[in-house]
C-alpha cells in the first residue's frame, strides 16, 4: 500500500440487498461530516488501519474529514453523481472475478451513508442518470449467468426513488411461431424490422431531457457499428424501445445538442477494431446517421461550448517528439462542432494508451487520462534527471500564457500508472487526479492549474489518507 500523495485527483433479476432490517432507506438530511465542500474518493482495498470504502475529503482545504469511510462494497471504484446531487452511485466489481460482487451502492450525500445496494446481473463500465435524477441506466455487456436462448447484453433501469429495478431493457429472441396478432416489437433495426439480439452494451450516453439514451457496443461484428437509440418512455407500450441505427464505426460516446434533436457521435475506429475514427451526427428525429468527419484518433471526448476535444492513440501510433524514451504517443484533436471541422493545424501530441478520462479544469487546462500507456519508470534510486512518465497529459487550451504554461503547451507530469479519476475543484485553481493503478497503486494528486504541476505543500495535509484509490467526485457546488 502506498502513502497517498495528494499533490494537486433475466432475465437474471436485479435484487435489492436490504440495509439493516428496513430495506431501502430514503436519503435523509443528516449532518454527516459537517464539511461544506466535499469530495468523495473510492478506496478499493483494506490494509492496516485503512478500510475499503468511500472517503470524505474537505475539497476546499485538502483535508480528510474526521469520519469513517462509507461502506460501498468490497472494492468500490467508479462513481456517478446524480444531477440534483442528492445521491452518489458507486460500483463495486468484487475481489474474486470468479464470484463477482457486481454491486451498485446508492449513497445519500447529505447523510454520508449508504441507503441501498443493488446487485447487477453482471459487471459494468458505464452508467448514467436521468436529468431529473429519478433513474439510473446501467450497461451490462455480459450477464454473469447467461440466459438460455438470449444473446448477452442488457441495460438495467434502477429507480433512484425506491432503490429497486424498474425494468430491464433487452431484446427478446425472435419467436419462430409468433401469435396472431404478434406482440409489438421491442427492438428494431432502422429499415430492417424486428430484431432479436442484444448487443454487449459497453457505454451509454444520455440526452439533456432524458428522452433518449444511446447505447454503444464493442467487438469485431457488425453490431459494433450500430448505435442503439433507446426511448425509455416506450417501455411497456406498442412503440419500439430500442432502435438500432447502422452506419457508424465502433462508436463509444455522444454529445447532445440543447434540444436533443442531434447527437454528435464519437467513432473509435481502429483502436476498437474498426476502420476510421471520426465525429458523426445522428439525427434523433429520424434516426439517420450523417456523414462521418475523420479525426486522427478518438476514444474519449469533452465539449466546451461548440468545441469538442478528442483524445486517442492512432493506429499505427503517433511518433513521439525528442526528449522522451517513449516511442509511441497519442493525439489530441480540437474539433468545431458548429462547422464539423478540425481546428488544430499542428499535431497535439499526448501520451499513448487507451484514453477514457478527460476534464477541463480552471485556467483552461485540459486533463487527459489513459490506461495501459507506455510507462517510463526509472530504477530505484532514480538517477539524476531520470525520466518518469505515465498516462496523464495536460493541455493548455488558452491562446495566452497561463502562469508558467505557454499557449497550447502539453505537459506530461512525472507520475506513473493508469489514470482512473479526474475532478476539477470549482472556485479553485486545482484539479484532483487519481493515478497509479497497475504501478504503485491508486494515488490522489493535487494539480495546480497555474503550473500544471503537483502542489508539494498540499501533500502533507493528506498524510493520513492511505489506500488504493480509484475515482474522485466533488459532491457540493
CSV table of C-alpha atoms in Angstrom, one decimal:
chain,number,residue,atom,x,y,z
A,1,UNK,CA,0.0,0.0,0.0
A,2,UNK,CA,1.3,3.4,-0.7
A,3,UNK,CA,1.1,6.7,1.1
A,4,UNK,CA,-1.3,8.8,-0.7
A,5,UNK,CA,0.2,11.8,-2.5
A,6,UNK,CA,-2.3,14.5,-2.9
A,7,UNK,CA,-0.4,16.9,-4.9
A,8,UNK,CA,-2.8,18.7,-6.7
A,9,UNK,CA,-7.3,13.8,-8.3
A,10,UNK,CA,-33.0,-12.3,-17.0
A,11,UNK,CA,-33.9,-12.1,-17.2
A,12,UNK,CA,-31.5,-12.5,-14.3
A,13,UNK,CA,-33.2,-10.5,-11.7
A,14,UNK,CA,-31.6,-7.5,-10.1
A,15,UNK,CA,-32.1,-7.8,-6.4
A,16,UNK,CA,-32.0,-5.2,-3.6
A,17,UNK,CA,-29.8,-6.1,-0.7
A,18,UNK,CA,-31.6,-4.9,2.4
A,19,UNK,CA,-29.8,-2.5,4.7
A,20,UNK,CA,-30.2,-3.4,8.4
A,21,UNK,CA,-33.8,-4.6,8.7
A,22,UNK,CA,-35.6,-1.8,6.9
A,23,UNK,CA,-34.6,-2.3,3.2
A,24,UNK,CA,-34.1,0.7,1.1
A,25,UNK,CA,-33.8,3.9,3.2
A,26,UNK,CA,-34.7,7.3,1.7
A,27,UNK,CA,-32.0,9.9,1.8
A,28,UNK,CA,-32.1,11.9,4.9
A,29,UNK,CA,-30.9,15.4,5.9
A,30,UNK,CA,-28.2,14.2,8.3
A,31,UNK,CA,-25.2,16.3,9.1
A,32,UNK,CA,-22.5,13.7,8.3
A,33,UNK,CA,-19.0,15.2,8.5
A,34,UNK,CA,-20.2,18.8,8.5
A,35,UNK,CA,-17.7,19.6,5.7
A,36,UNK,CA,-19.2,22.3,3.5
A,37,UNK,CA,-17.4,21.5,0.2
A,38,UNK,CA,-16.7,17.8,-0.1
A,39,UNK,CA,-15.1,15.3,-2.4
A,40,UNK,CA,-15.7,11.5,-2.3
A,41,UNK,CA,-12.8,9.2,-3.1
A,42,UNK,CA,-13.2,5.5,-3.5
A,43,UNK,CA,-10.6,3.1,-1.9
A,44,UNK,CA,-10.8,-0.5,-3.2
A,45,UNK,CA,-8.6,-2.2,-0.6
A,46,UNK,CA,-8.4,-2.7,3.2
A,47,UNK,CA,-5.0,-2.7,4.8
A,48,UNK,CA,-3.7,-1.8,8.2
A,49,UNK,CA,-6.0,0.9,9.7
A,50,UNK,CA,-7.5,1.7,6.3
A,51,UNK,CA,-10.7,0.2,5.1
A,52,UNK,CA,-12.2,-0.1,1.6
A,53,UNK,CA,-15.0,2.4,1.1
A,54,UNK,CA,-15.8,5.9,0.1
A,55,UNK,CA,-13.7,8.5,1.9
A,56,UNK,CA,-14.9,12.0,2.6
A,57,UNK,CA,-12.5,14.9,1.8
A,58,UNK,CA,-12.7,18.6,2.5
A,59,UNK,CA,-12.0,19.8,-1.1
A,60,UNK,CA,-11.8,23.5,0.0
A,61,UNK,CA,-8.8,22.8,2.3
A,62,UNK,CA,-7.4,19.5,1.1
A,63,UNK,CA,-8.1,17.7,4.4
A,64,UNK,CA,-9.5,14.2,5.1
A,65,UNK,CA,-12.8,14.5,7.0
A,66,UNK,CA,-12.9,13.1,10.5
A,67,UNK,CA,-15.4,10.4,9.7
A,68,UNK,CA,-15.2,6.7,8.8
A,69,UNK,CA,-15.3,5.7,5.2
A,70,UNK,CA,-18.8,4.9,3.7
A,71,UNK,CA,-19.4,1.2,3.0
A,72,UNK,CA,-20.0,0.6,-0.7
A,73,UNK,CA,-19.0,-3.0,-1.4
A,74,UNK,CA,-15.7,-4.8,-1.1
A,75,UNK,CA,-13.9,-2.9,-4.0
A,76,UNK,CA,-15.7,0.4,-4.6
A,77,UNK,CA,-14.5,2.1,-7.8
A,78,UNK,CA,-16.3,4.2,-10.4
A,79,UNK,CA,-18.8,6.8,-9.2
A,80,UNK,CA,-21.6,8.9,-10.8
A,81,UNK,CA,-23.2,11.8,-9.1
A,82,UNK,CA,-27.0,12.5,-9.7
A,83,UNK,CA,-27.8,15.9,-11.3
A,84,UNK,CA,-29.6,17.0,-8.2
A,85,UNK,CA,-26.5,16.0,-6.1
A,86,UNK,CA,-28.7,14.1,-3.6
A,87,UNK,CA,-27.1,10.7,-4.4
A,88,UNK,CA,-23.8,9.2,-5.4
A,89,UNK,CA,-23.8,5.8,-7.2
A,90,UNK,CA,-20.8,3.6,-6.7
A,91,UNK,CA,-19.9,0.3,-8.5
A,92,UNK,CA,-18.0,-2.4,-6.8
A,93,UNK,CA,-17.0,-5.4,-9.0
A,94,UNK,CA,-15.8,-7.5,-6.1
A,95,UNK,CA,-12.5,-9.1,-5.2
A,96,UNK,CA,-12.8,-12.5,-6.9
A,97,UNK,CA,-13.7,-12.4,-10.6
A,98,UNK,CA,-14.9,-16.0,-10.4
A,99,UNK,CA,-17.5,-14.9,-7.8
A,100,UNK,CA,-18.2,-11.2,-8.7
A,101,UNK,CA,-20.0,-8.9,-6.4
A,102,UNK,CA,-21.3,-6.5,-9.1
A,103,UNK,CA,-22.8,-4.2,-6.5
A,104,UNK,CA,-24.2,-0.7,-7.2
A,105,UNK,CA,-24.4,1.3,-4.0
A,106,UNK,CA,-26.6,4.3,-3.5
A,107,UNK,CA,-25.1,6.9,-1.1
A,108,UNK,CA,-27.1,9.7,0.4
A,109,UNK,CA,-24.8,12.7,0.1
A,110,UNK,CA,-26.4,14.6,3.0
A,111,UNK,CA,-26.2,11.7,5.4
A,112,UNK,CA,-22.9,10.4,4.0
A,113,UNK,CA,-24.2,6.8,4.3
A,114,UNK,CA,-25.4,4.1,2.0
A,115,UNK,CA,-29.2,3.9,1.6
A,116,UNK,CA,-29.3,1.0,-0.8
A,117,UNK,CA,-27.4,-1.7,-2.6
A,118,UNK,CA,-28.4,-3.2,-5.9
A,119,UNK,CA,-26.9,-6.4,-7.3
A,120,UNK,CA,-26.5,-6.2,-11.0
A,121,UNK,CA,-26.6,-9.2,-13.4
A,122,UNK,CA,-23.0,-8.6,-14.5
A,123,UNK,CA,-20.2,-6.1,-14.4
A,124,UNK,CA,-20.4,-2.6,-15.8
A,125,UNK,CA,-18.1,0.2,-17.0
A,126,UNK,CA,-20.8,2.7,-17.8
A,127,UNK,CA,-23.9,4.0,-16.1
A,128,UNK,CA,-25.8,7.3,-16.5
A,129,UNK,CA,-28.5,9.1,-14.6
A,130,UNK,CA,-31.6,10.8,-15.9
A,131,UNK,CA,-31.6,14.6,-15.8
A,132,UNK,CA,-34.4,14.6,-13.2
A,133,UNK,CA,-32.3,12.2,-11.0
A,134,UNK,CA,-35.1,9.6,-10.9
A,135,UNK,CA,-33.5,6.7,-12.7
A,136,UNK,CA,-30.1,5.2,-13.5
A,137,UNK,CA,-29.3,3.3,-16.7
A,138,UNK,CA,-26.6,0.7,-16.3
A,139,UNK,CA,-24.9,-1.1,-19.2
A,140,UNK,CA,-24.2,-4.7,-18.6
A,141,UNK,CA,-22.4,-6.2,-21.6
A,142,UNK,CA,-22.3,-9.8,-20.4
A,143,UNK,CA,-24.5,-11.1,-17.5
A,144,UNK,CA,-22.6,-13.3,-15.1
A,145,UNK,CA,-25.1,-16.1,-15.7
A,146,UNK,CA,-26.1,-16.2,-19.5
A,147,UNK,CA,-29.7,-16.7,-20.3
A,148,UNK,CA,-30.5,-19.7,-22.5
A,149,UNK,CA,-31.7,-18.6,-25.9
A,150,UNK,CA,-30.8,-14.9,-25.4
A,151,UNK,CA,-27.7,-13.2,-26.6
A,152,UNK,CA,-25.8,-11.2,-24.0
A,153,UNK,CA,-26.3,-7.5,-23.2
A,154,UNK,CA,-28.9,-5.8,-21.1
A,155,UNK,CA,-29.5,-2.3,-19.7
A,156,UNK,CA,-30.8,-2.2,-16.2
A,157,UNK,CA,-33.0,0.7,-15.2
A,158,UNK,CA,-32.8,1.5,-11.5
A,159,UNK,CA,-35.4,3.6,-9.7
A,160,UNK,CA,-33.5,6.0,-7.5
A,161,UNK,CA,-36.6,6.9,-5.6
A,162,UNK,CA,-37.0,3.3,-4.3
A,163,UNK,CA,-33.6,1.7,-4.9
A,164,UNK,CA,-35.1,-1.1,-6.9
A,165,UNK,CA,-35.0,-2.2,-10.5
A,166,UNK,CA,-37.7,-0.5,-12.5
A,167,UNK,CA,-37.1,-2.6,-15.7
A,168,UNK,CA,-34.5,-4.4,-17.7
A,169,UNK,CA,-34.2,-3.4,-21.4
A,170,UNK,CA,-33.3,-6.3,-23.6
A,171,UNK,CA,-34.4,-7.7,-26.9
A,172,UNK,CA,-36.4,-10.9,-26.7
A,173,UNK,CA,-35.4,-13.8,-29.0
A,174,UNK,CA,-37.3,-14.0,-32.2
A,175,UNK,CA,-40.3,-16.3,-32.0
A,176,UNK,CA,-40.4,-18.7,-35.0
A,177,UNK,CA,-44.2,-19.1,-34.3
A,178,UNK,CA,-45.4,-15.7,-33.3
A,179,UNK,CA,-49.0,-15.4,-32.1
A,180,UNK,CA,-51.6,-13.7,-34.3
A,181,UNK,CA,-51.7,-10.8,-33.9
A,182,UNK,CA,-48.0,-10.6,-33.0
A,183,UNK,CA,-46.9,-8.5,-30.0
A,184,UNK,CA,-45.4,-5.1,-30.7
A,185,UNK,CA,-41.6,-5.3,-31.3
A,186,UNK,CA,-39.3,-4.2,-28.5
A,187,UNK,CA,-36.2,-3.8,-30.7
A,188,UNK,CA,-36.0,-2.8,-34.3
A,189,UNK,CA,-33.2,-2.0,-36.8
A,190,UNK,CA,-33.9,1.1,-38.9
A,191,UNK,CA,-35.4,-0.1,-42.2
A,192,UNK,CA,-34.9,-3.8,-41.3
A,193,UNK,CA,-37.7,-4.6,-39.0
A,194,UNK,CA,-37.8,-6.6,-35.7
A,195,UNK,CA,-34.5,-7.7,-34.2
A,196,UNK,CA,-34.0,-10.4,-31.6
A,197,UNK,CA,-30.4,-9.8,-30.4
A,198,UNK,CA,-28.8,-8.0,-27.5
A,199,UNK,CA,-25.5,-6.3,-28.3
A,200,UNK,CA,-22.9,-6.3,-25.5
A,201,UNK,CA,-23.5,-2.7,-24.3
A,202,UNK,CA,-20.3,-1.2,-23.0
A,203,UNK,CA,-21.0,2.6,-22.9
A,204,UNK,CA,-24.1,4.8,-22.5
A,205,UNK,CA,-24.8,8.5,-23.2
A,206,UNK,CA,-27.9,10.3,-22.1
A,207,UNK,CA,-29.6,13.4,-23.6
A,208,UNK,CA,-30.4,16.7,-21.8
A,209,UNK,CA,-34.1,15.8,-21.5
A,210,UNK,CA,-33.7,12.1,-20.7
A,211,UNK,CA,-35.9,11.2,-23.6
A,212,UNK,CA,-33.1,9.4,-25.4
A,213,UNK,CA,-30.3,7.1,-24.1
A,214,UNK,CA,-27.7,5.9,-26.6
A,215,UNK,CA,-26.0,2.6,-26.2
A,216,UNK,CA,-22.7,1.6,-27.7
A,217,UNK,CA,-21.2,-1.9,-28.1
A,218,UNK,CA,-17.7,-3.2,-28.9
A,219,UNK,CA,-16.3,-6.2,-30.7
A,220,UNK,CA,-15.5,-7.3,-34.2
A,221,UNK,CA,-19.0,-7.9,-35.5
A,222,UNK,CA,-21.3,-5.5,-37.3
A,223,UNK,CA,-23.2,-4.9,-34.1
A,224,UNK,CA,-20.3,-2.7,-33.0
A,225,UNK,CA,-21.2,-0.3,-35.9
A,226,UNK,CA,-24.7,0.3,-34.6
A,227,UNK,CA,-26.0,2.9,-32.2
A,228,UNK,CA,-28.8,1.8,-30.0
A,229,UNK,CA,-31.3,4.6,-29.7
A,230,UNK,CA,-33.3,3.9,-26.5
A,231,UNK,CA,-36.6,5.6,-25.7
A,232,UNK,CA,-37.4,5.0,-22.0
A,233,UNK,CA,-40.9,6.3,-22.4
A,234,UNK,CA,-41.7,3.5,-24.8
A,235,UNK,CA,-41.2,0.7,-22.2
A,236,UNK,CA,-44.5,-1.2,-21.9
A,237,UNK,CA,-46.1,0.5,-24.9
A,238,UNK,CA,-46.6,-0.6,-28.5
A,239,UNK,CA,-43.7,1.5,-29.7
A,240,UNK,CA,-40.2,0.1,-30.1
A,241,UNK,CA,-37.9,0.7,-27.0
A,242,UNK,CA,-34.7,0.2,-28.9
A,243,UNK,CA,-34.0,1.3,-32.5
A,244,UNK,CA,-30.6,0.2,-33.9
A,245,UNK,CA,-29.1,2.7,-36.3
A,246,UNK,CA,-26.4,1.5,-38.7
A,247,UNK,CA,-23.6,3.4,-40.4
A,248,UNK,CA,-21.2,4.1,-37.6
A,249,UNK,CA,-17.7,2.8,-36.9
A,250,UNK,CA,-17.3,1.4,-33.3
A,251,UNK,CA,-19.0,4.4,-31.6
A,252,UNK,CA,-18.1,5.0,-27.9
A,253,UNK,CA,-19.7,8.3,-26.8
A,254,UNK,CA,-22.1,11.1,-27.9
A,255,UNK,CA,-22.8,14.7,-27.1
A,256,UNK,CA,-26.3,16.0,-27.5
A,257,UNK,CA,-27.4,19.5,-28.7
A,258,UNK,CA,-29.6,21.5,-26.4
A,259,UNK,CA,-33.0,20.2,-27.6
A,260,UNK,CA,-31.8,16.6,-28.1
A,261,UNK,CA,-32.6,16.6,-31.8
A,262,UNK,CA,-29.0,15.9,-32.8
A,263,UNK,CA,-26.3,13.7,-31.2
A,264,UNK,CA,-22.6,14.1,-32.1
A,265,UNK,CA,-21.3,10.6,-32.0
A,266,UNK,CA,-17.6,9.8,-31.4
A,267,UNK,CA,-16.4,6.8,-33.5
A,268,UNK,CA,-13.5,5.0,-32.1
A,269,UNK,CA,-12.5,3.3,-35.3
A,270,UNK,CA,-9.2,1.3,-35.4
A,271,UNK,CA,-8.5,1.5,-31.7
A,272,UNK,CA,-11.7,-0.5,-31.1
A,273,UNK,CA,-11.3,-2.8,-34.1
A,274,UNK,CA,-12.8,-0.6,-36.8
A,275,UNK,CA,-11.6,1.4,-39.8
A,276,UNK,CA,-11.6,5.1,-39.1
A,277,UNK,CA,-12.0,7.4,-36.1
A,278,UNK,CA,-14.5,10.2,-36.7
A,279,UNK,CA,-17.2,12.5,-35.5
A,280,UNK,CA,-20.6,11.9,-36.9
A,281,UNK,CA,-24.0,13.4,-36.4
A,282,UNK,CA,-27.1,11.3,-35.6
A,283,UNK,CA,-30.5,12.9,-36.4
A,284,UNK,CA,-32.7,11.8,-33.5
A,285,UNK,CA,-35.9,13.0,-35.2
A,286,UNK,CA,-35.4,10.5,-38.0
A,287,UNK,CA,-32.7,8.1,-36.5
A,288,UNK,CA,-30.5,8.9,-39.5
A,289,UNK,CA,-26.7,8.8,-39.5
A,290,UNK,CA,-24.9,11.8,-41.0
A,291,UNK,CA,-21.6,11.8,-42.9
A,292,UNK,CA,-18.6,11.0,-40.7
A,293,UNK,CA,-15.8,13.6,-40.4
A,294,UNK,CA,-12.4,11.7,-39.9
A,295,UNK,CA,-10.2,12.5,-37.0
A,296,UNK,CA,-6.8,11.0,-36.1
A,297,UNK,CA,-8.0,9.0,-33.1
A,298,UNK,CA,-10.9,9.2,-30.6
A,299,UNK,CA,-11.8,7.1,-27.5
A,300,UNK,CA,-12.8,10.0,-25.2
A,301,UNK,CA,-14.1,13.5,-25.6
A,302,UNK,CA,-15.3,16.5,-23.7
A,303,UNK,CA,-17.2,19.6,-25.0
A,304,UNK,CA,-16.8,23.2,-24.1
A,305,UNK,CA,-19.3,25.5,-25.9
A,306,UNK,CA,-19.0,24.4,-29.6
A,307,UNK,CA,-15.5,22.9,-29.2
A,308,UNK,CA,-15.0,19.2,-28.8
A,309,UNK,CA,-11.7,17.9,-27.6
A,310,UNK,CA,-11.0,14.3,-28.6
A,311,UNK,CA,-8.1,12.1,-27.5
A,312,UNK,CA,-6.9,8.7,-28.7
A,313,UNK,CA,-4.0,6.7,-30.0
A,314,UNK,CA,-3.7,6.4,-33.8
A,315,UNK,CA,-3.1,3.1,-35.4
A,316,UNK,CA,-0.2,3.0,-36.0
A,317,UNK,CA,0.7,5.2,-33.1
A,318,UNK,CA,2.0,8.7,-33.4
A,319,UNK,CA,5.8,9.1,-33.3
A,320,UNK,CA,6.9,10.8,-30.1
A,321,UNK,CA,8.9,14.0,-30.1
A,322,UNK,CA,12.5,14.1,-28.9
A,323,UNK,CA,13.1,14.3,-25.2
A,324,UNK,CA,11.4,11.1,-24.2
A,325,UNK,CA,12.2,7.4,-24.2
A,326,UNK,CA,8.6,6.6,-25.3
A,327,UNK,CA,8.3,5.6,-28.9
A,328,UNK,CA,4.5,5.5,-29.1
A,329,UNK,CA,2.3,8.6,-28.5
A,330,UNK,CA,-1.3,9.6,-28.8
A,331,UNK,CA,-3.0,12.7,-30.3
A,332,UNK,CA,-5.5,15.3,-29.1
A,333,UNK,CA,-7.8,16.8,-31.6
A,334,UNK,CA,-9.7,20.2,-31.4
A,335,UNK,CA,-12.9,20.0,-33.3
A,336,UNK,CA,-15.5,22.7,-34.1
A,337,UNK,CA,-19.0,21.2,-33.8
A,338,UNK,CA,-20.7,24.2,-35.5
A,339,UNK,CA,-18.6,23.7,-38.6
A,340,UNK,CA,-17.8,20.0,-38.2
A,341,UNK,CA,-14.1,20.6,-38.9
A,342,UNK,CA,-10.8,20.1,-37.1
A,343,UNK,CA,-9.3,23.4,-36.0
A,344,UNK,CA,-5.8,22.5,-34.8
A,345,UNK,CA,-3.4,22.8,-37.7
A,346,UNK,CA,-0.4,21.0,-36.0
A,347,UNK,CA,-0.5,17.7,-34.1
A,348,UNK,CA,-1.1,17.9,-30.4
A,349,UNK,CA,1.0,15.0,-29.0
A,350,UNK,CA,0.0,13.4,-25.8
A,351,UNK,CA,0.7,10.0,-24.1
A,352,UNK,CA,-0.5,6.8,-25.8
A,353,UNK,CA,-2.7,4.2,-24.2
A,354,UNK,CA,-6.5,3.9,-24.2
A,355,UNK,CA,-7.8,7.3,-23.2
A,356,UNK,CA,-11.0,7.2,-21.1
A,357,UNK,CA,-10.8,10.2,-18.7
A,358,UNK,CA,-10.9,13.8,-19.6
A,359,UNK,CA,-11.9,17.0,-17.8
A,360,UNK,CA,-11.4,20.8,-18.3
A,361,UNK,CA,-10.1,22.5,-15.2
A,362,UNK,CA,-9.5,26.1,-14.2
A,363,UNK,CA,-7.5,28.4,-16.4
A,364,UNK,CA,-8.4,26.4,-19.5
A,365,UNK,CA,-6.2,23.4,-18.5
A,366,UNK,CA,-7.4,20.1,-20.1
A,367,UNK,CA,-6.6,17.0,-18.2
A,368,UNK,CA,-6.4,13.8,-20.3
A,369,UNK,CA,-6.1,10.3,-18.7
A,370,UNK,CA,-5.4,6.9,-20.2
A,371,UNK,CA,-4.7,3.3,-19.2
A,372,UNK,CA,-2.2,0.8,-20.5
A,373,UNK,CA,0.1,3.5,-21.8
A,374,UNK,CA,3.9,3.5,-22.3
A,375,UNK,CA,5.3,3.8,-18.8
A,376,UNK,CA,8.8,5.2,-18.1
A,377,UNK,CA,9.7,4.0,-14.6
A,378,UNK,CA,13.3,4.7,-13.5
A,379,UNK,CA,15.3,2.3,-11.3
A,380,UNK,CA,15.3,2.8,-7.5
A,381,UNK,CA,17.0,5.0,-6.5
A,382,UNK,CA,16.4,7.0,-9.7
A,383,UNK,CA,19.5,8.5,-11.4
A,384,UNK,CA,19.7,12.3,-11.5
A,385,UNK,CA,17.5,13.7,-14.3
A,386,UNK,CA,15.8,10.3,-15.0
A,387,UNK,CA,12.6,10.4,-17.0
A,388,UNK,CA,9.4,9.5,-15.3
A,389,UNK,CA,6.3,9.2,-17.5
A,390,UNK,CA,2.8,7.8,-17.1
A,391,UNK,CA,-0.7,8.1,-18.5
A,392,UNK,CA,-1.6,11.7,-17.7
A,393,UNK,CA,-1.3,14.6,-20.2
A,394,UNK,CA,-2.3,18.3,-19.6
A,395,UNK,CA,-3.0,20.7,-22.5
A,396,UNK,CA,-3.3,24.4,-22.2
A,397,UNK,CA,-6.4,25.3,-24.3
A,398,UNK,CA,-5.8,29.0,-23.9
A,399,UNK,CA,-4.1,31.1,-26.6
A,400,UNK,CA,-2.3,33.1,-23.9
A,401,UNK,CA,0.2,32.1,-21.3
A,402,UNK,CA,-1.3,30.8,-18.0
A,403,UNK,CA,1.2,31.3,-15.2
A,404,UNK,CA,4.3,29.5,-16.4
A,405,UNK,CA,2.4,27.5,-19.1
A,406,UNK,CA,2.8,28.5,-22.7
A,407,UNK,CA,-0.2,28.7,-25.1
A,408,UNK,CA,-1.0,25.2,-26.5
A,409,UNK,CA,1.6,23.5,-24.3
A,410,UNK,CA,1.3,19.9,-23.4
A,411,UNK,CA,2.6,18.8,-20.0
A,412,UNK,CA,3.2,15.1,-19.2
A,413,UNK,CA,3.8,15.1,-15.4
A,414,UNK,CA,6.4,12.7,-13.8
A,415,UNK,CA,3.8,10.4,-12.3
A,416,UNK,CA,3.2,6.8,-13.3
A,417,UNK,CA,0.3,4.5,-13.7
A,418,UNK,CA,-3.2,4.4,-15.2
A,419,UNK,CA,-5.4,7.5,-14.6
A,420,UNK,CA,-8.8,6.4,-13.1
A,421,UNK,CA,-10.2,9.7,-11.8
A,422,UNK,CA,-10.1,13.4,-12.7
A,423,UNK,CA,-12.1,16.0,-10.8
A,424,UNK,CA,-11.6,19.8,-11.2
A,425,UNK,CA,-12.3,21.7,-8.0
A,426,UNK,CA,-14.7,24.6,-8.6
A,427,UNK,CA,-13.7,28.0,-7.3
A,428,UNK,CA,-10.0,26.8,-7.0
A,429,UNK,CA,-7.1,26.6,-9.4
A,430,UNK,CA,-6.9,22.9,-8.5
A,431,UNK,CA,-7.7,19.5,-10.1
A,432,UNK,CA,-7.7,16.2,-8.2
A,433,UNK,CA,-6.3,13.3,-10.2
A,434,UNK,CA,-6.2,9.6,-9.2
A,435,UNK,CA,-3.3,7.9,-10.9
A,436,UNK,CA,-1.1,4.8,-10.2
A,437,UNK,CA,-3.2,1.7,-10.9
A,438,UNK,CA,-1.0,-1.1,-12.3
A,439,UNK,CA,2.1,0.5,-10.9
A,440,UNK,CA,2.3,1.7,-7.4
A,441,UNK,CA,-1.4,1.7,-6.6
A,442,UNK,CA,-4.0,4.4,-6.9
A,443,UNK,CA,-2.7,7.7,-5.6
A,444,UNK,CA,-4.5,11.0,-5.2
A,445,UNK,CA,-2.6,14.0,-6.6
A,446,UNK,CA,-3.5,17.7,-6.4
A,447,UNK,CA,-2.5,19.7,-9.5
A,448,UNK,CA,-2.1,23.5,-9.7
A,449,UNK,CA,-3.6,24.7,-13.0
A,450,UNK,CA,-1.3,27.7,-13.0
A,451,UNK,CA,1.8,25.5,-13.2
A,452,UNK,CA,0.3,22.1,-14.3
A,453,UNK,CA,2.4,20.6,-11.6
A,454,UNK,CA,1.7,18.9,-8.3
A,455,UNK,CA,1.5,21.0,-5.2
A,456,UNK,CA,4.0,19.6,-2.7
A,457,UNK,CA,2.7,21.8,0.2
A,458,UNK,CA,-0.8,20.2,0.0
A,459,UNK,CA,0.7,16.7,0.1
A,460,UNK,CA,1.4,16.9,3.7
A,461,UNK,CA,-2.2,17.7,4.6
A,462,UNK,CA,-3.2,14.2,3.4
A,463,UNK,CA,-0.6,12.1,5.2
A,464,UNK,CA,-3.4,10.3,7.0
A,465,UNK,CA,-5.2,9.3,3.8
A,466,UNK,CA,-4.0,5.9,2.9
A,467,UNK,CA,-5.3,3.4,0.3
A,468,UNK,CA,-5.5,2.2,-3.3
A,469,UNK,CA,-7.8,4.9,-4.7
A,470,UNK,CA,-9.9,4.6,-7.9
A,471,UNK,CA,-12.2,7.6,-8.5
A,472,UNK,CA,-12.9,11.0,-7.1
A,473,UNK,CA,-16.0,13.2,-7.4
A,474,UNK,CA,-17.0,16.6,-5.8
A,475,UNK,CA,-20.4,16.4,-4.1
A,476,UNK,CA,-21.2,20.0,-3.4
A,477,UNK,CA,-21.3,23.1,-5.7
